[in-house]
């Protein structure tokens, strides 16, 4: 089946063919080697991890957190090499547009297998939403 590429591309233009393969115009020709075959960044099938074509991995989730303590998130699968960054935010049940008290959650520690979330004060029935990038 012939691919009908755009006729007047500019360098850096991206084209998606009907089978889901992405092509980029490198200035002289269309090239598909920069995107893995079949990778479609708009799909997600669930779970804790998403691996991107460049090898970066995003892990994400939510966990109930206790007052004045450290809550440990243990990843379903460890990062194979290392961690780049971690971020967390707090949601309190009954939060009405930010009108209830919140505590400043902190990343106490992060490594390839766990994320430790420190809740220095806080409210009961709180939940932490977290994201960790690694490779």
mmCIF file of N, CA and C in Angstrom:
data_model
loop_
_atom_site.group_PDB
_atom_site.id
_atom_site.type_symbol
_atom_site.label_atom_id
_atom_site.label_comp_id
_atom_site.label_asym_id
_atom_site.label_seq_id
_atom_site.Cartn_x
_atom_site.Cartn_y
_atom_site.Cartn_z
ATOM 1 N N UNK A 1 0.837 -1.175 0.000
ATOM 2 C CA UNK A 1 0.000 0.000 0.000
ATOM 3 C C UNK A 1 0.882 1.237 0.000
ATOM 4 N N UNK A 2 0.647 2.138 -0.907
ATOM 5 C CA UNK A 2 1.437 3.367 -1.009
ATOM 6 C C UNK A 2 1.015 4.349 0.077
ATOM 7 N N UNK A 3 2.002 5.074 0.599
ATOM 8 C CA UNK A 3 1.734 6.103 1.602
ATOM 9 C C UNK A 3 1.648 7.444 0.883
ATOM 10 N N UNK A 4 0.602 8.172 1.133
ATOM 11 C CA UNK A 4 0.406 9.479 0.497
ATOM 12 C C UNK A 4 0.942 10.577 1.407
ATOM 13 N N UNK A 5 2.256 10.842 1.292
ATOM 14 C CA UNK A 5 2.876 11.879 2.104
ATOM 15 C C UNK A 5 2.441 13.266 1.632
ATOM 16 N N UNK A 6 2.434 14.255 2.533
ATOM 17 C CA UNK A 6 2.180 15.632 2.101
ATOM 18 C C UNK A 6 3.198 16.035 1.033
ATOM 19 N N UNK A 7 2.775 16.851 0.068
ATOM 20 C CA UNK A 7 3.630 17.156 -1.086
ATOM 21 C C UNK A 7 4.623 18.278 -0.853
ATOM 22 N N UNK A 8 4.389 19.192 0.064
ATOM 23 C CA UNK A 8 5.315 20.312 0.293
ATOM 24 C C UNK A 8 5.673 20.421 1.773
ATOM 25 N N UNK A 9 6.372 19.415 2.312
ATOM 26 C CA UNK A 9 6.672 19.444 3.747
ATOM 27 C C UNK A 9 7.804 20.411 4.087
ATOM 28 N N UNK A 10 7.804 20.836 5.326
ATOM 29 C CA UNK A 10 8.906 21.615 5.888
ATOM 30 C C UNK A 10 9.691 20.710 6.828
ATOM 31 N N UNK A 11 10.954 20.999 7.026
ATOM 32 C CA UNK A 11 11.777 20.210 7.929
ATOM 33 C C UNK A 11 11.119 20.183 9.306
ATOM 34 N N UNK A 12 11.009 18.996 9.884
ATOM 35 C CA UNK A 12 10.404 18.822 11.201
ATOM 36 C C UNK A 12 8.924 18.482 11.168
ATOM 37 N N UNK A 13 8.273 18.556 9.992
ATOM 38 C CA UNK A 13 6.862 18.179 9.897
ATOM 39 C C UNK A 13 6.698 16.713 10.267
ATOM 40 N N UNK A 14 5.604 16.397 10.965
ATOM 41 C CA UNK A 14 5.319 15.029 11.385
ATOM 42 C C UNK A 14 4.064 14.552 10.659
ATOM 43 N N UNK A 15 4.105 13.322 10.168
ATOM 44 C CA UNK A 15 2.995 12.731 9.432
ATOM 45 C C UNK A 15 2.686 11.373 10.042
ATOM 46 N N UNK A 16 1.386 11.094 10.291
ATOM 47 C CA UNK A 16 0.988 9.785 10.795
ATOM 48 C C UNK A 16 0.245 9.046 9.691
ATOM 49 N N UNK A 17 0.756 7.878 9.324
ATOM 50 C CA UNK A 17 0.080 7.085 8.293
ATOM 51 C C UNK A 17 -1.081 6.318 8.914
ATOM 52 N N UNK A 18 -1.902 5.720 8.100
ATOM 53 C CA UNK A 18 -3.128 5.064 8.564
ATOM 54 C C UNK A 18 -2.872 3.901 9.518
ATOM 55 N N UNK A 19 -1.721 3.251 9.443
ATOM 56 C CA UNK A 19 -1.412 2.144 10.361
ATOM 57 C C UNK A 19 -0.840 2.621 11.693
ATOM 58 N N UNK A 20 -0.720 3.922 11.888
ATOM 59 C CA UNK A 20 -0.251 4.451 13.158
ATOM 60 C C UNK A 20 1.234 4.728 13.232
ATOM 61 N N UNK A 21 1.979 4.523 12.144
ATOM 62 C CA UNK A 21 3.414 4.820 12.146
ATOM 63 C C UNK A 21 3.608 6.319 11.922
ATOM 64 N N UNK A 22 4.555 6.898 12.671
ATOM 65 C CA UNK A 22 4.865 8.316 12.541
ATOM 66 C C UNK A 22 6.115 8.503 11.684
ATOM 67 N N UNK A 23 6.090 9.519 10.856
ATOM 68 C CA UNK A 23 7.215 9.888 10.003
ATOM 69 C C UNK A 23 7.539 11.356 10.257
ATOM 70 N N UNK A 24 8.808 11.704 10.171
ATOM 71 C CA UNK A 24 9.219 13.097 10.297
ATOM 72 C C UNK A 24 10.023 13.467 9.041
ATOM 73 N N UNK A 25 9.797 14.678 8.542
ATOM 74 C CA UNK A 25 10.536 15.126 7.356
ATOM 75 C C UNK A 25 11.851 15.732 7.823
ATOM 76 N N UNK A 26 12.981 15.141 7.383
ATOM 77 C CA UNK A 26 14.298 15.566 7.870
ATOM 78 C C UNK A 26 14.951 16.641 7.003
ATOM 79 N N UNK A 27 14.192 17.198 6.074
ATOM 80 C CA UNK A 27 14.719 18.237 5.187
ATOM 81 C C UNK A 27 14.897 17.759 3.769
ATOM 82 N N UNK A 28 15.127 16.446 3.616
ATOM 83 C CA UNK A 28 15.278 15.889 2.267
ATOM 84 C C UNK A 28 14.363 14.689 2.023
ATOM 85 N N UNK A 29 13.978 13.972 3.081
ATOM 86 C CA UNK A 29 13.146 12.776 2.917
ATOM 87 C C UNK A 29 12.329 12.526 4.178
ATOM 88 N N UNK A 30 11.286 11.695 4.029
ATOM 89 C CA UNK A 30 10.485 11.276 5.180
ATOM 90 C C UNK A 30 11.208 10.132 5.890
ATOM 91 N N UNK A 31 11.300 10.189 7.229
ATOM 92 C CA UNK A 31 12.064 9.230 8.011
ATOM 93 C C UNK A 31 11.180 8.695 9.138
ATOM 94 N N UNK A 32 11.088 7.369 9.260
ATOM 95 C CA UNK A 32 10.295 6.778 10.345
ATOM 96 C C UNK A 32 11.175 6.223 11.463
ATOM 97 N N UNK A 33 12.485 6.327 11.345
ATOM 98 C CA UNK A 33 13.370 5.700 12.326
ATOM 99 C C UNK A 33 13.382 6.423 13.665
ATOM 100 N N UNK A 34 12.903 7.664 13.717
ATOM 101 C CA UNK A 34 12.926 8.402 14.976
ATOM 102 C C UNK A 34 11.769 8.023 15.894
ATOM 103 N N UNK A 35 10.757 7.355 15.359
ATOM 104 C CA UNK A 35 9.635 6.880 16.159
ATOM 105 C C UNK A 35 9.545 5.366 16.028
ATOM 106 N N UNK A 36 9.426 4.635 17.137
ATOM 107 C CA UNK A 36 9.252 3.184 17.029
ATOM 108 C C UNK A 36 7.961 2.866 16.286
ATOM 109 N N UNK A 37 7.969 1.824 15.501
ATOM 110 C CA UNK A 37 6.763 1.419 14.771
ATOM 111 C C UNK A 37 5.619 1.166 15.738
ATOM 112 N N UNK A 38 4.468 1.703 15.403
ATOM 113 C CA UNK A 38 3.270 1.443 16.177
ATOM 114 C C UNK A 38 3.128 2.246 17.452
ATOM 115 N N UNK A 39 4.098 3.068 17.830
ATOM 116 C CA UNK A 39 3.946 3.851 19.057
ATOM 117 C C UNK A 39 2.918 4.940 18.820
ATOM 118 N N UNK A 40 1.928 4.973 19.662
ATOM 119 C CA UNK A 40 0.882 5.977 19.554
ATOM 120 C C UNK A 40 0.770 6.660 20.910
ATOM 121 N N UNK A 41 1.326 7.860 21.058
ATOM 122 C CA UNK A 41 1.372 8.505 22.366
ATOM 123 C C UNK A 41 0.011 8.899 22.920
ATOM 124 N N UNK A 42 -1.054 8.744 22.156
ATOM 125 C CA UNK A 42 -2.372 9.109 22.670
ATOM 126 C C UNK A 42 -3.083 7.940 23.328
ATOM 127 N N UNK A 43 -2.476 6.754 23.350
ATOM 128 C CA UNK A 43 -3.137 5.614 23.976
ATOM 129 C C UNK A 43 -2.482 5.277 25.311
ATOM 130 N N UNK A 44 -3.300 4.774 26.220
ATOM 131 C CA UNK A 44 -2.828 4.351 27.531
ATOM 132 C C UNK A 44 -3.764 3.245 27.992
ATOM 133 N N UNK A 45 -3.233 2.110 28.385
ATOM 134 C CA UNK A 45 -4.062 0.966 28.732
ATOM 135 C C UNK A 45 -4.182 0.749 30.231
ATOM 136 N N UNK A 46 -3.737 1.683 31.020
ATOM 137 C CA UNK A 46 -3.852 1.560 32.464
ATOM 138 C C UNK A 46 -2.559 1.109 33.101
ATOM 139 N N UNK A 47 -2.556 1.099 34.414
ATOM 140 C CA UNK A 47 -1.373 0.680 35.147
ATOM 141 C C UNK A 47 -0.569 1.868 35.633
ATOM 142 N N UNK A 48 0.482 1.547 36.342
ATOM 143 C CA UNK A 48 1.297 2.559 37.004
ATOM 144 C C UNK A 48 2.318 3.214 36.089
ATOM 145 N N UNK A 49 2.816 2.510 35.069
ATOM 146 C CA UNK A 49 3.945 2.989 34.273
ATOM 147 C C UNK A 49 3.582 3.239 32.811
ATOM 148 N N UNK A 50 4.246 4.243 32.254
ATOM 149 C CA UNK A 50 4.192 4.506 30.821
ATOM 150 C C UNK A 50 5.638 4.683 30.372
ATOM 151 N N UNK A 51 6.056 3.942 29.333
ATOM 152 C CA UNK A 51 7.406 4.074 28.797
ATOM 153 C C UNK A 51 7.325 4.810 27.473
ATOM 154 N N UNK A 52 8.133 5.847 27.333
ATOM 155 C CA UNK A 52 8.140 6.679 26.142
ATOM 156 C C UNK A 52 9.233 6.223 25.177
ATOM 157 N N UNK A 53 9.141 6.619 23.889
ATOM 158 C CA UNK A 53 10.104 6.147 22.887
ATOM 159 C C UNK A 53 11.562 6.458 23.218
ATOM 160 N N UNK A 54 11.818 7.530 23.968
ATOM 161 C CA UNK A 54 13.202 7.873 24.299
ATOM 162 C C UNK A 54 13.732 7.092 25.499
ATOM 163 N N UNK A 55 12.921 6.162 26.029
ATOM 164 C CA UNK A 55 13.354 5.349 27.153
ATOM 165 C C UNK A 55 12.939 5.878 28.513
ATOM 166 N N UNK A 56 12.438 7.109 28.577
ATOM 167 C CA UNK A 56 11.976 7.661 29.852
ATOM 168 C C UNK A 56 10.719 6.919 30.291
ATOM 169 N N UNK A 57 10.589 6.741 31.603
ATOM 170 C CA UNK A 57 9.452 6.040 32.185
ATOM 171 C C UNK A 57 8.761 6.983 33.165
ATOM 172 N N UNK A 58 7.443 7.070 33.066
ATOM 173 C CA UNK A 58 6.635 7.835 34.014
ATOM 174 C C UNK A 58 5.829 6.848 34.841
ATOM 175 N N UNK A 59 5.978 6.936 36.164
ATOM 176 C CA UNK A 59 5.159 6.155 37.082
ATOM 177 C C UNK A 59 4.274 7.152 37.824
ATOM 178 N N UNK A 60 3.022 6.750 38.077
ATOM 179 C CA UNK A 60 2.071 7.679 38.690
ATOM 180 C C UNK A 60 1.054 6.928 39.511
ATOM 181 N N UNK A 61 0.439 7.631 40.452
ATOM 182 C CA UNK A 61 -0.592 6.992 41.242
ATOM 183 C C UNK A 61 -1.092 7.883 42.355
ATOM 184 N N UNK A 62 -1.905 7.302 43.209
ATOM 185 C CA UNK A 62 -2.455 7.992 44.376
ATOM 186 C C UNK A 62 -2.397 7.030 45.553
ATOM 187 N N UNK A 63 -2.209 7.582 46.747
ATOM 188 C CA UNK A 63 -2.106 6.736 47.935
ATOM 189 C C UNK A 63 -2.634 7.509 49.142
ATOM 190 N N UNK A 64 -3.381 6.845 50.036
ATOM 191 C CA UNK A 64 -3.791 7.507 51.281
ATOM 192 C C UNK A 64 -2.557 7.803 52.123
ATOM 193 N N UNK A 65 -2.560 8.948 52.778
ATOM 194 C CA UNK A 65 -1.407 9.325 53.604
ATOM 195 C C UNK A 65 -1.857 9.565 55.038
ATOM 196 N N UNK A 66 -1.017 9.167 55.946
ATOM 197 C CA UNK A 66 -1.318 9.331 57.366
ATOM 198 C C UNK A 66 -0.800 10.681 57.864
ATOM 199 N N UNK A 67 -1.380 11.138 58.969
ATOM 200 C CA UNK A 67 -0.996 12.408 59.567
ATOM 201 C C UNK A 67 0.354 12.264 60.268
ATOM 202 N N UNK A 68 1.212 13.294 60.141
ATOM 203 C CA UNK A 68 2.506 13.346 60.831
ATOM 204 C C UNK A 68 3.335 12.077 60.646
ATOM 205 N N UNK A 69 3.502 11.657 59.395
ATOM 206 C CA UNK A 69 4.234 10.418 59.164
ATOM 207 C C UNK A 69 4.828 10.395 57.762
ATOM 208 N N UNK A 70 5.525 9.313 57.482
ATOM 209 C CA UNK A 70 6.053 9.051 56.143
ATOM 210 C C UNK A 70 5.290 7.867 55.564
ATOM 211 N N UNK A 71 4.763 8.050 54.361
ATOM 212 C CA UNK A 71 4.063 6.987 53.645
ATOM 213 C C UNK A 71 4.968 6.523 52.511
ATOM 214 N N UNK A 72 5.143 5.219 52.376
ATOM 215 C CA UNK A 72 6.041 4.657 51.361
ATOM 216 C C UNK A 72 5.222 4.089 50.202
ATOM 217 N N UNK A 73 5.537 4.557 48.994
ATOM 218 C CA UNK A 73 4.982 3.995 47.762
ATOM 219 C C UNK A 73 6.022 3.014 47.239
ATOM 220 N N UNK A 74 5.647 1.761 47.053
ATOM 221 C CA UNK A 74 6.536 0.771 46.457
ATOM 222 C C UNK A 74 6.061 0.546 45.022
ATOM 223 N N UNK A 75 6.933 0.819 44.059
ATOM 224 C CA UNK A 75 6.569 0.698 42.648
ATOM 225 C C UNK A 75 6.298 -0.759 42.286
ATOM 226 N N UNK A 76 5.298 -0.967 41.403
ATOM 227 C CA UNK A 76 4.978 -2.316 40.937
ATOM 228 C C UNK A 76 6.192 -2.959 40.268
ATOM 229 N N UNK A 77 6.922 -2.154 39.483
ATOM 230 C CA UNK A 77 8.154 -2.596 38.830
ATOM 231 C C UNK A 77 9.196 -1.509 39.057
ATOM 232 N N UNK A 78 10.387 -1.874 39.451
ATOM 233 C CA UNK A 78 11.439 -0.893 39.710
ATOM 234 C C UNK A 78 11.889 -0.216 38.418
ATOM 235 N N UNK A 79 12.378 1.018 38.530
ATOM 236 C CA UNK A 79 13.043 1.656 37.398
ATOM 237 C C UNK A 79 14.324 0.866 37.127
ATOM 238 N N UNK A 80 14.621 0.551 35.873
ATOM 239 C CA UNK A 80 15.787 -0.283 35.591
ATOM 240 C C UNK A 80 17.128 0.389 35.876
ATOM 241 N N UNK A 81 17.208 1.727 35.737
ATOM 242 C CA UNK A 81 18.502 2.390 35.854
ATOM 243 C C UNK A 81 18.553 3.459 36.938
ATOM 244 N N UNK A 82 17.652 4.407 36.925
ATOM 245 C CA UNK A 82 17.700 5.491 37.894
ATOM 246 C C UNK A 82 16.445 6.340 37.868
ATOM 247 N N UNK A 83 16.394 7.311 38.782
ATOM 248 C CA UNK A 83 15.273 8.236 38.923
ATOM 249 C C UNK A 83 15.743 9.642 38.577
ATOM 250 N N UNK A 84 14.910 10.371 37.861
ATOM 251 C CA UNK A 84 15.229 11.744 37.474
ATOM 252 C C UNK A 84 14.558 12.742 38.408
ATOM 253 N N UNK A 85 13.245 12.576 38.660
ATOM 254 C CA UNK A 85 12.527 13.530 39.510
ATOM 255 C C UNK A 85 11.268 12.898 40.071
ATOM 256 N N UNK A 86 10.745 13.527 41.137
ATOM 257 C CA UNK A 86 9.498 13.092 41.751
ATOM 258 C C UNK A 86 8.696 14.310 42.152
ATOM 259 N N UNK A 87 7.372 14.207 42.021
ATOM 260 C CA UNK A 87 6.507 15.297 42.472
ATOM 261 C C UNK A 87 5.268 14.705 43.121
ATOM 262 N N UNK A 88 4.721 15.443 44.072
ATOM 263 C CA UNK A 88 3.538 15.002 44.798
ATOM 264 C C UNK A 88 2.627 16.186 45.047
ATOM 265 N N UNK A 89 1.347 15.917 45.208
ATOM 266 C CA UNK A 89 0.407 16.952 45.654
ATOM 267 C C UNK A 89 -0.616 16.288 46.544
ATOM 268 N N UNK A 90 -1.263 17.076 47.377
ATOM 269 C CA UNK A 90 -2.179 16.596 48.387
ATOM 270 C C UNK A 90 -3.610 16.922 47.991
ATOM 271 N N UNK A 91 -4.497 15.961 48.166
ATOM 272 C CA UNK A 91 -5.930 16.196 48.017
ATOM 273 C C UNK A 91 -6.586 15.780 49.319
ATOM 274 N N UNK A 92 -7.410 16.653 49.876
ATOM 275 C CA UNK A 92 -8.103 16.360 51.118
ATOM 276 C C UNK A 92 -9.570 16.147 50.825
ATOM 277 N N UNK A 93 -10.125 15.050 51.316
ATOM 278 C CA UNK A 93 -11.545 14.774 51.112
ATOM 279 C C UNK A 93 -12.375 15.963 51.583
ATOM 280 N N UNK A 94 -13.341 16.360 50.788
ATOM 281 C CA UNK A 94 -14.186 17.493 51.135
ATOM 282 C C UNK A 94 -13.591 18.831 50.751
ATOM 283 N N UNK A 95 -12.484 18.823 50.037
ATOM 284 C CA UNK A 95 -11.832 20.057 49.615
ATOM 285 C C UNK A 95 -12.772 20.815 48.674
ATOM 286 N N UNK A 96 -13.113 22.030 49.032
ATOM 287 C CA UNK A 96 -14.024 22.851 48.239
ATOM 288 C C UNK A 96 -13.250 24.013 47.636
ATOM 289 N N UNK A 97 -12.608 23.778 46.515
ATOM 290 C CA UNK A 97 -11.896 24.857 45.847
ATOM 291 C C UNK A 97 -10.728 25.396 46.644
ATOM 292 N N UNK A 98 -10.085 24.570 47.427
ATOM 293 C CA UNK A 98 -8.918 25.003 48.188
ATOM 294 C C UNK A 98 -9.263 25.674 49.505
ATOM 295 N N UNK A 99 -10.497 25.527 49.970
ATOM 296 C CA UNK A 99 -10.913 26.215 51.186
ATOM 297 C C UNK A 99 -10.645 25.433 52.464
ATOM 298 N N UNK A 100 -10.166 24.200 52.362
ATOM 299 C CA UNK A 100 -9.833 23.465 53.573
ATOM 300 C C UNK A 100 -8.323 23.489 53.771
ATOM 301 N N UNK A 101 -7.899 23.200 54.999
ATOM 302 C CA UNK A 101 -6.475 23.231 55.287
ATOM 303 C C UNK A 101 -5.716 22.152 54.538
ATOM 304 N N UNK A 102 -4.512 22.460 54.144
ATOM 305 C CA UNK A 102 -3.633 21.502 53.475
ATOM 306 C C UNK A 102 -2.263 21.566 54.129
ATOM 307 N N UNK A 103 -1.547 20.486 54.005
ATOM 308 C CA UNK A 103 -0.172 20.501 54.482
ATOM 309 C C UNK A 103 0.754 20.469 53.287
ATOM 310 N N UNK A 104 1.968 20.869 53.504
ATOM 311 C CA UNK A 104 2.975 20.829 52.443
ATOM 312 C C UNK A 104 3.625 19.455 52.463
ATOM 313 N N UNK A 105 3.212 18.601 51.554
ATOM 314 C CA UNK A 105 3.838 17.288 51.456
ATOM 315 C C UNK A 105 5.250 17.442 50.925
ATOM 316 N N UNK A 106 6.114 16.520 51.319
ATOM 317 C CA UNK A 106 7.503 16.574 50.877
ATOM 318 C C UNK A 106 7.954 15.203 50.397
ATOM 319 N N UNK A 107 8.840 15.205 49.398
ATOM 320 C CA UNK A 107 9.494 13.964 48.997
ATOM 321 C C UNK A 107 10.602 13.731 50.023
ATOM 322 N N UNK A 108 10.429 12.713 50.848
ATOM 323 C CA UNK A 108 11.431 12.408 51.869
ATOM 324 C C UNK A 108 12.596 11.641 51.262
ATOM 325 N N UNK A 109 12.297 10.764 50.298
ATOM 326 C CA UNK A 109 13.333 9.984 49.628
ATOM 327 C C UNK A 109 12.719 9.359 48.387
ATOM 328 N N UNK A 110 13.551 9.105 47.389
ATOM 329 C CA UNK A 110 13.108 8.398 46.195
ATOM 330 C C UNK A 110 14.287 7.616 45.644
ATOM 331 N N UNK A 111 14.006 6.391 45.218
ATOM 332 C CA UNK A 111 15.020 5.582 44.543
ATOM 333 C C UNK A 111 14.317 4.746 43.480
ATOM 334 N N UNK A 112 14.977 3.750 42.941
ATOM 335 C CA UNK A 112 14.406 2.998 41.819
ATOM 336 C C UNK A 112 13.242 2.092 42.220
ATOM 337 N N UNK A 113 13.035 1.868 43.515
ATOM 338 C CA UNK A 113 11.964 0.966 43.956
ATOM 339 C C UNK A 113 10.887 1.628 44.803
ATOM 340 N N UNK A 114 11.195 2.770 45.444
ATOM 341 C CA UNK A 114 10.228 3.392 46.353
ATOM 342 C C UNK A 114 10.256 4.914 46.291
ATOM 343 N N UNK A 115 9.139 5.498 46.707
ATOM 344 C CA UNK A 115 8.994 6.945 46.921
ATOM 345 C C UNK A 115 8.475 7.120 48.335
ATOM 346 N N UNK A 116 9.184 7.885 49.161
ATOM 347 C CA UNK A 116 8.759 8.162 50.527
ATOM 348 C C UNK A 116 8.159 9.563 50.582
ATOM 349 N N UNK A 117 6.898 9.655 51.023
ATOM 350 C CA UNK A 117 6.181 10.929 51.087
ATOM 351 C C UNK A 117 6.024 11.325 52.549
ATOM 352 N N UNK A 118 6.571 12.488 52.902
ATOM 353 C CA UNK A 118 6.464 12.991 54.275
ATOM 354 C C UNK A 118 5.278 13.947 54.369
ATOM 355 N N UNK A 119 4.402 13.675 55.347
ATOM 356 C CA UNK A 119 3.268 14.538 55.651
ATOM 357 C C UNK A 119 3.515 15.127 57.036
ATOM 358 N N UNK A 120 4.096 16.342 57.126
ATOM 359 C CA UNK A 120 4.521 16.876 58.418
ATOM 360 C C UNK A 120 3.375 17.215 59.362
ATOM 361 N N UNK A 121 2.229 17.561 58.851
ATOM 362 C CA UNK A 121 1.074 17.837 59.712
ATOM 363 C C UNK A 121 -0.132 17.173 59.076
ATOM 364 N N UNK A 122 -0.933 17.908 58.376
ATOM 365 C CA UNK A 122 -1.983 17.319 57.554
ATOM 366 C C UNK A 122 -3.305 17.117 58.234
ATOM 367 N N UNK A 123 -4.231 16.658 57.430
ATOM 368 C CA UNK A 123 -5.582 16.369 57.863
ATOM 369 C C UNK A 123 -5.868 14.888 57.693
ATOM 370 N N UNK A 124 -6.846 14.400 58.416
ATOM 371 C CA UNK A 124 -7.273 13.016 58.222
ATOM 372 C C UNK A 124 -7.909 12.876 56.844
ATOM 373 N N UNK A 125 -7.957 11.672 56.346
ATOM 374 C CA UNK A 125 -8.571 11.356 55.056
ATOM 375 C C UNK A 125 -7.905 12.091 53.896
ATOM 376 N N UNK A 126 -6.607 12.234 53.954
ATOM 377 C CA UNK A 126 -5.871 12.872 52.862
ATOM 378 C C UNK A 126 -5.343 11.821 51.901
ATOM 379 N N UNK A 127 -5.092 12.246 50.676
ATOM 380 C CA UNK A 127 -4.549 11.376 49.649
ATOM 381 C C UNK A 127 -3.465 12.137 48.911
ATOM 382 N N UNK A 128 -2.389 11.462 48.572
ATOM 383 C CA UNK A 128 -1.309 12.074 47.802
ATOM 384 C C UNK A 128 -1.359 11.541 46.378
ATOM 385 N N UNK A 129 -1.306 12.432 45.432
ATOM 386 C CA UNK A 129 -1.148 12.077 44.032
ATOM 387 C C UNK A 129 0.327 12.253 43.711
ATOM 388 N N UNK A 130 0.959 11.269 43.053
ATOM 389 C CA UNK A 130 2.404 11.301 42.853
ATOM 390 C C UNK A 130 2.772 10.943 41.426
ATOM 391 N N UNK A 131 3.928 11.472 40.996
ATOM 392 C CA UNK A 131 4.527 11.143 39.706
ATOM 393 C C UNK A 131 6.028 11.045 39.891
ATOM 394 N N UNK A 132 6.629 10.033 39.273
ATOM 395 C CA UNK A 132 8.082 9.862 39.315
ATOM 396 C C UNK A 132 8.559 9.559 37.905
ATOM 397 N N UNK A 133 9.590 10.295 37.464
ATOM 398 C CA UNK A 133 10.224 10.072 36.151
ATOM 399 C C UNK A 133 11.543 9.361 36.360
ATOM 400 N N UNK A 134 11.816 8.393 35.512
ATOM 401 C CA UNK A 134 13.094 7.680 35.578
ATOM 402 C C UNK A 134 13.402 7.037 34.248
ATOM 403 N N UNK A 135 14.371 6.156 34.283
ATOM 404 C CA UNK A 135 14.807 5.465 33.044
ATOM 405 C C UNK A 135 15.374 4.109 33.407
#
